[in-house]
Amino acid sequence: MKINGNYNYKWLNVNCTYQYGSYFLSEYAFSKMMNVNTPYEKLSLSAFVNKNLFREKVNISSGVSYTHDVLYGRSPSGFVNLKYSKERYGLYLNSSWFNYSSNHFTNNLLTIEAGVTINFQTSTLNPGKKGEIKAFVYYDRNNNNVYDGEDQEAKDYLIMLNNISFKTDQEGNIRYQSIPFGKYALKQIIQQGWYYDEASFEVDKHHYFLEIPLLQNGTSKGKVIYQFDAKTALEFSPKIGGIILNIFRNDQFLQRVITDDNGEFISFLESGNYRIELNGNSLPANTYCERMTADFTVEAGKIVSLEPFIIKVKEKNIRVKKFGN
């Protein structure tokens, strides 16, 4: 059984979850690995606060949580984030603390981040002159950036101009009317394996036409697995969720993916060659991975499956004494 309770009041949110029995094979397997003969149990408590102060110039978000199960033991955590925003700049302070204790192993992690954000945007829209943007969106099935016989108009597809979203009509068109002259940005939204390139343009006439070809993504997926000898392995927390992998293209960082509760990850990428690298800092203590990187190629509309990243566990130093001749 699983019982969940949630309470909301203005800026406060409180949540409680209790689970008795394994809902997933992973929960059942880890209970057996930890030599627990009783049914799997999990208790989770959390409280979160999100509030704006001083005429919404200051935002504070904070939370505390507590989890108790056979895998992570007793695991309290908390965070406090502060943000001060002005028109041209902002200040922020983020902090988080995480602790978990399983068997005789305890780990604490405290992070603090502070910084300044500056808005360098200098161009402003001209309210004196008005125009309209008309855009045609289509599926570019042959990847030639030209609407021809093999392509198809994209109906009910979301397009974002600056910070405003539009949905195309049955003919793949959108229209943004009575807008000031100035610079606008086409921002990317990936949907159902299709994407378009981001672009900036300037509206300096009353009727501005934009053609947006949609290109098809490829998919890469993989997973992490453990390989160890339970008799000789050091104590460790068999964590498979939350392991970080970074994806690079031409040695430039592109995106970060994180494994789910089944140790699996997935990413949607345009066609090309990539390198994925496992972040060793996200591995549990006393574990390591001999193969930290992998190269792969993505093709439009296809799924590439990567070789699993095998996580190994450090072994105990066993001293053997022999007696006799």
Short mmCIF file of C-alpha atoms in Angstrom, two decimals, residues 147-272:
data_model
loop_
_atom_site.label_atom_id
_atom_site.label_comp_id
_atom_site.label_asym_id
_atom_site.label_seq_id
_atom_site.Cartn_x
_atom_site.Cartn_y
_atom_site.Cartn_z
CA TYR A 147 9.64 23.42 -48.46
CA ASP A 148 9.17 20.95 -51.34
CA GLY A 149 7.11 17.92 -52.31
CA GLU A 150 8.40 15.59 -49.57
CA ASP A 151 7.64 18.01 -46.74
CA GLN A 152 4.44 18.57 -44.76
CA GLU A 153 3.01 21.57 -42.94
CA ALA A 154 3.20 21.30 -39.13
CA LYS A 155 -0.20 21.88 -37.56
CA ASP A 156 -0.70 22.35 -33.79
CA TYR A 157 3.05 22.84 -33.27
CA LEU A 158 4.31 25.24 -30.58
CA ILE A 159 6.62 28.09 -31.60
CA MET A 160 8.14 30.58 -29.16
CA LEU A 161 8.89 34.18 -30.16
CA ASN A 162 10.70 36.02 -27.36
CA ASN A 163 8.78 34.70 -24.35
CA ILE A 164 5.41 34.18 -26.06
CA SER A 165 4.24 30.79 -27.34
CA PHE A 166 2.10 30.31 -30.45
CA LYS A 167 0.37 27.21 -31.80
CA THR A 168 0.24 26.77 -35.58
CA ASP A 169 -3.10 26.45 -37.37
CA GLN A 170 -4.16 23.65 -39.73
CA GLU A 171 -1.92 25.06 -42.51
CA GLY A 172 1.14 25.38 -40.26
CA ASN A 173 0.92 29.17 -39.95
CA ILE A 174 1.17 31.56 -37.00
CA ARG A 175 0.56 35.32 -36.97
CA TYR A 176 1.83 37.87 -34.45
CA GLN A 177 0.06 41.17 -35.09
CA SER A 178 0.45 44.80 -33.98
CA ILE A 179 3.99 44.39 -32.67
CA PRO A 180 6.58 47.19 -32.31
CA PHE A 181 9.53 47.31 -34.69
CA GLY A 182 12.68 45.85 -33.16
CA LYS A 183 14.66 42.68 -32.53
CA TYR A 184 12.94 39.36 -31.84
CA ALA A 185 14.24 35.90 -30.94
CA LEU A 186 13.01 32.52 -32.14
CA LYS A 187 13.52 30.22 -29.15
CA GLN A 188 13.71 26.45 -29.46
CA ILE A 189 11.04 24.06 -28.19
CA ILE A 190 11.61 20.35 -28.85
CA GLN A 191 8.41 18.37 -29.41
CA GLN A 192 7.85 14.75 -30.39
CA GLY A 193 11.37 14.30 -31.75
CA TRP A 194 11.32 17.46 -33.92
CA TYR A 195 13.13 20.75 -33.36
CA TYR A 196 13.98 24.02 -35.08
CA ASP A 197 17.12 26.16 -34.88
CA GLU A 198 17.10 29.24 -32.70
CA ALA A 199 17.52 32.53 -34.53
CA SER A 200 17.41 36.29 -34.00
CA PHE A 201 15.86 38.68 -36.50
CA GLU A 202 14.75 42.29 -36.72
CA VAL A 203 11.29 43.43 -37.71
CA ASP A 204 11.78 46.65 -39.70
CA LYS A 205 8.77 46.46 -42.02
CA HIS A 206 5.02 46.11 -41.62
CA HIS A 207 4.84 42.52 -42.92
CA TYR A 208 7.68 40.20 -41.91
CA PHE A 209 7.62 36.59 -43.21
CA LEU A 210 9.46 33.78 -41.48
CA GLU A 211 9.87 30.19 -42.69
CA ILE A 212 10.66 27.64 -39.98
CA PRO A 213 11.78 24.15 -41.09
CA LEU A 214 11.48 21.42 -38.46
CA LEU A 215 14.32 18.91 -38.31
CA GLN A 216 14.06 15.44 -36.81
CA ASN A 217 15.97 14.46 -33.71
CA GLY A 218 17.79 11.24 -33.10
CA THR A 219 17.65 9.45 -29.76
CA SER A 220 20.44 8.02 -27.64
CA LYS A 221 19.84 5.89 -24.59
CA GLY A 222 21.92 3.90 -22.13
CA LYS A 223 22.15 2.75 -18.53
CA VAL A 224 24.48 2.08 -15.62
CA ILE A 225 24.84 -1.33 -13.95
CA TYR A 226 26.77 -2.63 -10.95
CA GLN A 227 29.33 -5.42 -11.05
CA PHE A 228 30.89 -6.55 -7.77
CA ASP A 229 31.57 -9.49 -5.46
CA ALA A 230 29.44 -9.11 -2.32
CA LYS A 231 31.99 -11.11 -0.28
CA THR A 232 34.98 -8.86 -0.96
CA ALA A 233 33.35 -5.51 -1.75
CA LEU A 234 33.66 -2.55 0.59
CA GLU A 235 30.51 -1.06 2.04
CA PHE A 236 28.70 1.19 -0.43
CA SER A 237 25.28 2.58 -1.26
CA PRO A 238 23.98 0.88 -4.45
CA LYS A 239 22.67 4.09 -6.01
CA ILE A 240 21.61 3.92 -9.67
CA GLY A 241 19.38 7.00 -9.85
CA GLY A 242 20.85 10.51 -9.99
CA ILE A 243 24.15 9.58 -11.67
CA ILE A 244 25.26 12.42 -13.96
CA LEU A 245 26.56 12.08 -17.52
CA ASN A 246 27.73 15.00 -19.68
CA ILE A 247 27.35 15.08 -23.48
CA PHE A 248 29.91 16.89 -25.66
CA ARG A 249 30.01 17.79 -29.34
CA ASN A 250 33.32 18.87 -30.90
CA ASP A 251 34.73 19.02 -27.35
CA GLN A 252 32.08 21.59 -26.39
CA PHE A 253 29.72 20.81 -23.52
CA LEU A 254 26.19 20.37 -24.88
CA GLN A 255 23.87 18.97 -22.21
CA ARG A 256 23.67 16.99 -18.97
CA VAL A 257 21.58 13.84 -18.49
CA ILE A 258 20.78 12.07 -15.21
CA THR A 259 19.88 8.42 -14.67
CA ASP A 260 16.39 7.56 -13.40
CA ASP A 261 15.47 5.09 -10.65
CA ASN A 262 16.18 2.22 -13.04
CA GLY A 263 19.68 3.50 -13.85
CA GLU A 264 18.65 4.48 -17.38
CA PHE A 265 19.10 7.75 -19.26
CA ILE A 266 17.90 9.14 -22.60
CA SER A 267 18.71 12.22 -24.69
CA PHE A 268 17.33 13.74 -27.88
CA LEU A 269 19.98 15.15 -30.22
CA GLU A 270 20.31 16.34 -33.76
CA SER A 271 22.33 14.27 -36.23
CA GLY A 272 26.07 14.22 -35.60
#
